[in-house]
Coordinates of C-alpha atoms and ligand atoms in Angstrom, one line a residue:
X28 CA -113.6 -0.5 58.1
X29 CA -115.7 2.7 58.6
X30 CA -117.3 4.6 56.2
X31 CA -114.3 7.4 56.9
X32 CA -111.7 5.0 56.6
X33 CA -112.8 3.7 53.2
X34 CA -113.1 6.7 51.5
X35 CA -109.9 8.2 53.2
X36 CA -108.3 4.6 51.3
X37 CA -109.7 5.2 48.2
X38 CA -108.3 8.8 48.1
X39 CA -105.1 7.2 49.1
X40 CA -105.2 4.2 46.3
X41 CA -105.9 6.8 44.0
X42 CA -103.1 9.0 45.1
X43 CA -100.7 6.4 44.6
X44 CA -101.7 5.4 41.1
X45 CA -101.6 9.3 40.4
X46 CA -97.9 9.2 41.8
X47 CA -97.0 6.3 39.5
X48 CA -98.5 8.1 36.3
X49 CA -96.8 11.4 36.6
X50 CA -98.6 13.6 38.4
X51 CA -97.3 14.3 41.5
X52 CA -99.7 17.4 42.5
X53 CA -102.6 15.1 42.0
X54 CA -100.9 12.9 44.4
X55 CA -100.3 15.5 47.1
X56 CA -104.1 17.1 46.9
X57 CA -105.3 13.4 47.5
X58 CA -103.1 12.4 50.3
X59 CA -104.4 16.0 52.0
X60 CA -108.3 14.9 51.1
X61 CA -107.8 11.4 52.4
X62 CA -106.2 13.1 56.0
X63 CA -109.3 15.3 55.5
X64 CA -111.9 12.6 55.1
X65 CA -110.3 10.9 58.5
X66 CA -111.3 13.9 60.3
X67 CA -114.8 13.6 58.8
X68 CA -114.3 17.2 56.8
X69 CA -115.6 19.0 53.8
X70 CA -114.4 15.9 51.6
X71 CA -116.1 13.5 53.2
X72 CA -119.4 15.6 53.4
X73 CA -119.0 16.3 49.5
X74 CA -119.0 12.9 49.0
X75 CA -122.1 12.2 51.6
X76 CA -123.7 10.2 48.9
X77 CA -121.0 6.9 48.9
X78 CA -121.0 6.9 52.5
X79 CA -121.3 3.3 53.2
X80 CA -120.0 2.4 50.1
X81 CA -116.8 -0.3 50.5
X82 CA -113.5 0.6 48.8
X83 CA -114.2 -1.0 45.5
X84 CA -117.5 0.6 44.7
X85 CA -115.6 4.0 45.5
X86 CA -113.0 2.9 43.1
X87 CA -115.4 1.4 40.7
X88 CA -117.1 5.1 40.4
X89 CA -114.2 7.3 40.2
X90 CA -115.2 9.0 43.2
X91 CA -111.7 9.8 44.3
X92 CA -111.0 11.3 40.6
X93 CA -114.3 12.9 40.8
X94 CA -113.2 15.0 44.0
X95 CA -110.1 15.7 41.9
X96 CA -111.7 17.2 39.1
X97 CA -113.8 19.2 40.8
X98 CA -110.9 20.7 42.3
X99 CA -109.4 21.4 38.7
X100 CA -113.0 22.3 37.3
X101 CA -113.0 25.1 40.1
X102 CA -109.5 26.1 39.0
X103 CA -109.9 26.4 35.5
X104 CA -113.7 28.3 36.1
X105 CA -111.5 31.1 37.6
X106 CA -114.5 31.8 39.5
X107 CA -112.2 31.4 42.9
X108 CA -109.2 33.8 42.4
X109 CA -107.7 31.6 45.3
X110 CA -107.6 28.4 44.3
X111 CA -106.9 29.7 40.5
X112 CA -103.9 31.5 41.8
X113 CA -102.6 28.9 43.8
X114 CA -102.8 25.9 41.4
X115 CA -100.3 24.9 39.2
X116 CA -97.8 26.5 36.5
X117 CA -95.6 25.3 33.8
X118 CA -91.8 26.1 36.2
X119 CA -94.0 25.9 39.4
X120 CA -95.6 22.5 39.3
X121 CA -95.7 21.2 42.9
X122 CA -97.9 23.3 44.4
X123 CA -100.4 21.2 46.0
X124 CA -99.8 22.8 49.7
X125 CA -100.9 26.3 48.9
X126 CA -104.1 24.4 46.2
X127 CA -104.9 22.1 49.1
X128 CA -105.5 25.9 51.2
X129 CA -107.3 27.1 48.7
X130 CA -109.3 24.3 48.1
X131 CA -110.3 23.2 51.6
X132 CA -111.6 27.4 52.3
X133 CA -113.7 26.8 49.0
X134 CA -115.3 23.5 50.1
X135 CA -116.4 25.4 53.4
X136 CA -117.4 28.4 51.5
X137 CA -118.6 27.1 48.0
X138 CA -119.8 23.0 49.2
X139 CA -122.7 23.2 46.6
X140 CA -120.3 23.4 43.5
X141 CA -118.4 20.5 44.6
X142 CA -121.4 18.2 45.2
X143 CA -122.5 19.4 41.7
X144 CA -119.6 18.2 40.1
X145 CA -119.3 14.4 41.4
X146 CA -122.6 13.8 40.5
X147 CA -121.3 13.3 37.2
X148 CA -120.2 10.4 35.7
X149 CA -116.1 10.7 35.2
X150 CA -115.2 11.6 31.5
X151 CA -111.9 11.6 29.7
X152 CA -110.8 11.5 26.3
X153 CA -107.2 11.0 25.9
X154 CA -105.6 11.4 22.2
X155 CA -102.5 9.7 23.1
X156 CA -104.3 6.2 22.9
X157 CA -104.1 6.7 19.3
X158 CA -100.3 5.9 19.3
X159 CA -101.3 2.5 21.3
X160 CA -103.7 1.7 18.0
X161 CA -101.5 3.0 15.3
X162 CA -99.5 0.5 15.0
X163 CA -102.9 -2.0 14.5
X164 CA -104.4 0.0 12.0
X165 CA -101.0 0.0 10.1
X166 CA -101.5 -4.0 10.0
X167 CA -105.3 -4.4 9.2
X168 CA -104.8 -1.2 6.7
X169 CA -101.4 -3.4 5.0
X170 CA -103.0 -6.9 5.7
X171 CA -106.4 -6.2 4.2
X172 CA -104.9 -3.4 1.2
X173 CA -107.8 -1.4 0.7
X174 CA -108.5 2.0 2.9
X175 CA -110.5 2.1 5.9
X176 CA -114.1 3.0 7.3
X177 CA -114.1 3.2 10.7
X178 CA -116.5 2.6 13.8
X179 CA -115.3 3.6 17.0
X180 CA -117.1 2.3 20.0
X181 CA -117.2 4.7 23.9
X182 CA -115.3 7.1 22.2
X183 CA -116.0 10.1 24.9
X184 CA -115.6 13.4 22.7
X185 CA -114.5 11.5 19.4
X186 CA -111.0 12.8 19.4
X187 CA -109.3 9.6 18.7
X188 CA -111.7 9.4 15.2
X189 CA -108.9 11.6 13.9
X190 CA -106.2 9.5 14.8
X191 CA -104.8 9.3 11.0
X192 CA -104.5 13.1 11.2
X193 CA -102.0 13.4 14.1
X194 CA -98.3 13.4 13.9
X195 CA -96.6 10.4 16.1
X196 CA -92.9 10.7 17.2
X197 CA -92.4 7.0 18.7
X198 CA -88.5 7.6 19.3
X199 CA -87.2 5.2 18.2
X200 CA -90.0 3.8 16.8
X201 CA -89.7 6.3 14.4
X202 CA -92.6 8.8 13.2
X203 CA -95.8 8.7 11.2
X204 CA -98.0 11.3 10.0
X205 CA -98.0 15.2 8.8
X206 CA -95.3 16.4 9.6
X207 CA -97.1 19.7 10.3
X208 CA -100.2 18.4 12.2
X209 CA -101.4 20.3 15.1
X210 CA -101.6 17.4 17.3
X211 CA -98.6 16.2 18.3
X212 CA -98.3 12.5 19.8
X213 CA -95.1 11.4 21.8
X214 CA -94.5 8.3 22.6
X215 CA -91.8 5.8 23.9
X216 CA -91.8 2.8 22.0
X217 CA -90.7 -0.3 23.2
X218 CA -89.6 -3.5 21.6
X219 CA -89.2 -4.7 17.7
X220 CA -89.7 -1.6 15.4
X221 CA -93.5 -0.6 14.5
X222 CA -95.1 -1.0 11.5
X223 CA -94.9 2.4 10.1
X224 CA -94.5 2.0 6.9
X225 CA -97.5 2.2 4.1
X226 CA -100.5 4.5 4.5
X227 CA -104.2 4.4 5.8
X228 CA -106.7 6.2 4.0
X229 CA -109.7 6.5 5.7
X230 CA -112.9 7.0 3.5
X231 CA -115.8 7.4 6.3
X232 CA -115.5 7.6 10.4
X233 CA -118.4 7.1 12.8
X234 CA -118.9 7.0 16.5
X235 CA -120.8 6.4 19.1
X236 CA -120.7 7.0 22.9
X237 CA -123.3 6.9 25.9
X238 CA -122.5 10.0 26.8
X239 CA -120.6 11.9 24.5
X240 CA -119.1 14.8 25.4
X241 CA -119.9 17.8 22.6
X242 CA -116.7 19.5 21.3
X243 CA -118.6 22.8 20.8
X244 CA -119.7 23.0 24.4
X245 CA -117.2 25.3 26.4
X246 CA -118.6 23.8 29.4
X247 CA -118.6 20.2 28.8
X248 CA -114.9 20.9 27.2
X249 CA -113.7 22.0 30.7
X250 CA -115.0 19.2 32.7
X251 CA -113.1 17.2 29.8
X252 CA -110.0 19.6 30.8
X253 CA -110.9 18.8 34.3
X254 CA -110.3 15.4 34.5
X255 CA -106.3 16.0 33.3
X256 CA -104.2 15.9 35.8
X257 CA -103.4 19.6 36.7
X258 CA -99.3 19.6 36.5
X259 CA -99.7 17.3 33.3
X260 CA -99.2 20.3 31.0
X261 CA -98.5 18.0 28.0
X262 CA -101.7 16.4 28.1
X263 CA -103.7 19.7 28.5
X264 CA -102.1 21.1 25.6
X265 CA -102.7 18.1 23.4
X266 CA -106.4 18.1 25.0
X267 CA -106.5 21.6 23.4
X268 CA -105.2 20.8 19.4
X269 CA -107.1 17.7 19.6
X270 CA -110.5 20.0 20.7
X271 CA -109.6 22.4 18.0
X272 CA -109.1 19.7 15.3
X273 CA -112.0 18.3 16.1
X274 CA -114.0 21.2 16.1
X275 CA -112.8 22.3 12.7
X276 CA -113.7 18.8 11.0
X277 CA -116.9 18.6 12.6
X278 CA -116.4 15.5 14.8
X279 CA -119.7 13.8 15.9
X280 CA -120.2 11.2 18.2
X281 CA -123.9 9.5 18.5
X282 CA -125.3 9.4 21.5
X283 CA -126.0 5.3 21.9
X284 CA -125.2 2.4 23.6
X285 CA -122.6 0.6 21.9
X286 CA -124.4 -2.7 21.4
X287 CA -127.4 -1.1 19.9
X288 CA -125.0 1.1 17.5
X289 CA -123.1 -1.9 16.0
X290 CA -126.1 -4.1 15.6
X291 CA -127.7 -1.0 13.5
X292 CA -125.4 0.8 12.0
X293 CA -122.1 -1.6 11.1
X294 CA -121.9 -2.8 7.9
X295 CA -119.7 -4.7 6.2
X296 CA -118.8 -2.4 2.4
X297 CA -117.3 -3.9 -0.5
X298 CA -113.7 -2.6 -0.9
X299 CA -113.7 -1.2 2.2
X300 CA -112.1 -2.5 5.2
X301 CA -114.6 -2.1 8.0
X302 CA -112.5 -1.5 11.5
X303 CA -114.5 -1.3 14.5
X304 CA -111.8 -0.1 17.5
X305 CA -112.1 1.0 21.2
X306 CA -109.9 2.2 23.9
X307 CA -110.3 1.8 27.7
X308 CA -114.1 1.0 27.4
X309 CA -115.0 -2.9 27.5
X310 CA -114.5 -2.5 31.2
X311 CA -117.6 -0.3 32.2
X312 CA -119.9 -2.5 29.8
X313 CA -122.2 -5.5 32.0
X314 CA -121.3 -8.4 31.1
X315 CA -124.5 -9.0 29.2
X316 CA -123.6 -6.1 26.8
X317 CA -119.8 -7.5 26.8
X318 CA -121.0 -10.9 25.4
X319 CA -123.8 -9.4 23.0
X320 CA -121.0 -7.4 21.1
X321 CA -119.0 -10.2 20.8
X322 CA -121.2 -11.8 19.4
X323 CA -122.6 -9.2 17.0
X324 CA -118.9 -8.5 15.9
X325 CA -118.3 -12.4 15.3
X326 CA -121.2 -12.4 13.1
X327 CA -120.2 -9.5 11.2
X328 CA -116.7 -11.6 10.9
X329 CA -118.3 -14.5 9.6
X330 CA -120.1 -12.4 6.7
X331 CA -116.7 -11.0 6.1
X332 CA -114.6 -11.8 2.9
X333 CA -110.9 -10.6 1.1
X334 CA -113.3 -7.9 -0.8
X335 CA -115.5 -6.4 2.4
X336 CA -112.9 -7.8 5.6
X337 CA -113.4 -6.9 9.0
X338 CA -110.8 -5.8 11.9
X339 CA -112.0 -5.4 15.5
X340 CA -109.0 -3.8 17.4
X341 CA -108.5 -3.0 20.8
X342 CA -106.9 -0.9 23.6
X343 CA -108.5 -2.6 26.9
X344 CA -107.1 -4.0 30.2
X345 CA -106.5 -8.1 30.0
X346 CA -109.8 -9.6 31.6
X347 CA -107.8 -11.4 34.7
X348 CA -105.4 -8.1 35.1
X349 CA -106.9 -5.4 35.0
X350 CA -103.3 -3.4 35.1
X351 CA -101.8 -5.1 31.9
X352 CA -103.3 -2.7 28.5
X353 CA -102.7 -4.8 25.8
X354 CA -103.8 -3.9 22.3
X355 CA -105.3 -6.6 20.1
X356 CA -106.7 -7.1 16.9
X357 CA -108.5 -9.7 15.3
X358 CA -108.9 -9.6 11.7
X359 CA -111.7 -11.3 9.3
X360 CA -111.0 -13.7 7.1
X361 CA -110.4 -15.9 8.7
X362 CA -110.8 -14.7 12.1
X363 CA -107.9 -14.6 13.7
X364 CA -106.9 -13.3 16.7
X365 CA -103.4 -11.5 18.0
X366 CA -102.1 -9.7 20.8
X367 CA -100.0 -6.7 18.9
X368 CA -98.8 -5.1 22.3
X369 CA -98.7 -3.8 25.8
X370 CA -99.1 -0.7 26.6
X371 CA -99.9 2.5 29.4
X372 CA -103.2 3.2 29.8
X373 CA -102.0 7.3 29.0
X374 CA -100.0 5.8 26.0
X375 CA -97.0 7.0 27.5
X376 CA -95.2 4.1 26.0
X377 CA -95.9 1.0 24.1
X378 CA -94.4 -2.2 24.2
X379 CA -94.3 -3.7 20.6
X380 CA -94.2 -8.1 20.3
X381 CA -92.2 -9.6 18.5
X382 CA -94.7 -12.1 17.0
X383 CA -96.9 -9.2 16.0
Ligands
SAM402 C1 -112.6 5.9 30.0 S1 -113.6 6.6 28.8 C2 -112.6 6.3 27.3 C3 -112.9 7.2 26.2 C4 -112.1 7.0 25.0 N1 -112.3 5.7 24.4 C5 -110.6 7.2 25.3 O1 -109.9 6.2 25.2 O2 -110.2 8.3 25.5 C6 -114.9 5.3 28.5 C7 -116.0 5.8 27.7 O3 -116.9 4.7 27.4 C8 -118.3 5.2 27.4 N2 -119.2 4.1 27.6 C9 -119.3 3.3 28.7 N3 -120.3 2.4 28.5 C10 -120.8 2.6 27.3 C11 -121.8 1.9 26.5 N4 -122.5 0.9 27.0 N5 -122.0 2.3 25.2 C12 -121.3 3.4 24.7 N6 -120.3 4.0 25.4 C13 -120.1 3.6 26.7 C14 -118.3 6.3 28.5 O4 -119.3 7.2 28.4 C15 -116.9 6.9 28.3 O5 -116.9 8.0 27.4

């Protein structure tokens, strides 16, 4: 395969698992770059610095979403009246022939701002993961009775620290939360009932992240906006309450590795139960960093008792299928471990089990 074709298949892959997630325009402005990249135009000479690289590593480093948010980045900067005009609207959502115009003229005219973009690693932060981990921080919170301090590992801008103060409507899953909260979580719920019932009080919240993204930076907020899907109004807009929350209850997120932040900072606290949670992160960890946090967790567990327990839950791909979310949680004492559900990576829906 050449160096074209590769990326031109990455763009494609990625296209397709846009299509299947709901987001149609996404899909069209890909299939257009991956035609382009054939040719060997501006996409593929934005993204000079893969060339060579084979289809997984392209995969493996976002560079397909990376063109895409740049794309959006430019849209939302406003800096290109073109592309901003032509991109799309709540009523006019499929509009990716008249973006990819736009977009291709400002890659010929503007290459510099695209390359400047990509170099950055992918970040997104998506609140509606929360609804995938409710339901698990219902059962520690019920199993364990006391309220919660929480530790949340690669958690991007921090915005799923605030998880207890959303509103969920799970359908027929029912709802949790105030009812007057300003972010607003729907999802489809699938399977036996969830767990709503009984409270979580959370006493304390901590985070960390390798790269956190800083809620009080306009700029780092729109390359957070940038990596939403453009015709995905829903998720912009819950992007946007989420932001605001966060910024009004002062959100921080450390800047650390997530091994060196557990072995540090978590601690097991008498009448507290100590939950340390992640969502869509165990996958860009080495190996080596995979094994020394479960290891540092399982020795937290074993120090754990009925008066300071422990609950490590989850939100992660299964290790052989990488397509299957499942959320699991493993509570301490005495240890044990249980998958709780499936669910979309987006938390579109989630599918409760039965044994949970
Ligand atoms: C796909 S994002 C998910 C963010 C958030 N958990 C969510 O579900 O929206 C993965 C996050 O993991 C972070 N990350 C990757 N490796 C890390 C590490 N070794 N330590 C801490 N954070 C890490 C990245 O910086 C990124 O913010």
């Amino acid at each position: 395969m050449t160096d074209q074709e590769a990326l031109s298949q990455s763009l494609t892959t990625q296209a397709r698992i846009c299509a299947a997630m709901g987001s149609p325009f996404s899909a069209g402005l890909l299939e257009r770059a991956a035609e382009d990249a054939v040719r060997g135009g501006p996409v593929s000479r934005i993204l000079a610095q893969w060339s060579g690289a084979p289809l997984m590593a392209l995969l493996k480093d976002g560079v397909p979403l990376r063109w895409l948010g740049a794309t959006h980045d430019l849209a939302l900067s406003g800096e290109d009246p073109e592309v901003r005009a032509a991109w799309p609207v709540p009523g006019r959502p499929n509009a990716d022939e008249a973006a990819w115009k736009a977009v291709s003229a400002a890659m010929e005219v503007r290459p510099e701002r695209f390359v400047a973009f990509v170099g950055h690693e992918p970040q997104t932060n998506e609140t509606r993961r929360s609804a995938c981990l409710l339901g698990g921080f219902l059962a520690a919170a019920g199993a364990a009775g006391l309220p919660l301090r929480t530790w949340e590992l690669g958690a991007s801008a921090g915005l799923n620290q605030l998880w207890d103060r959303y509103r969920y409507d799970l359908g027929p899953g029912g709802v949790w939360g105030d009812a007057g909260a300003s972010v607003r979580i729907d999802t489809e719920w699938r399977g036996p009932p969830a767990p709503l019932h009984g409270a979580a009080e959370v006493m304390a919240r901590s985070a960390c992240d390798r790269a956190p993204v800083d809620v009080t930076d306009p700029l780092a907020v729109r390359r957070l906006r940038a990596y939403v899907w453009a015709d995905q109004f829903d998720r912009l807009a819950r992007l946007d309450a989420a932001v605001d929350l966060a910024r009004k209850a002062g959100v921080q997120v450390e800047a650390a590795d997530a091994l060196a932040f557990v072995q540090d900072h978590v601690a097991l606290e008498e009448g507290r139960l100590t939950v340390i949670y992640h969502s869509i992160f165990w996958q860009y960890l080495p190996a080596q960093t995979q094994r020394g946090l479960e290891q540092a967790i399982a020795e937290l567990g074993a120090r754990a008792s009925a008066k300071a327990p422990l609950a490590w839950l989850r939100m992660e791909p299964k290790p052989d299928n990488l397509a299957e979310i499942e959320v699991r949680l493993t509570l301490w004492p005495p240890g044990e471990d249980r998958r709780l559900a499936r669910c979309d990576p987006h938390g579109r829906w989630v599918e409760w089990e039965a044994s949970a």
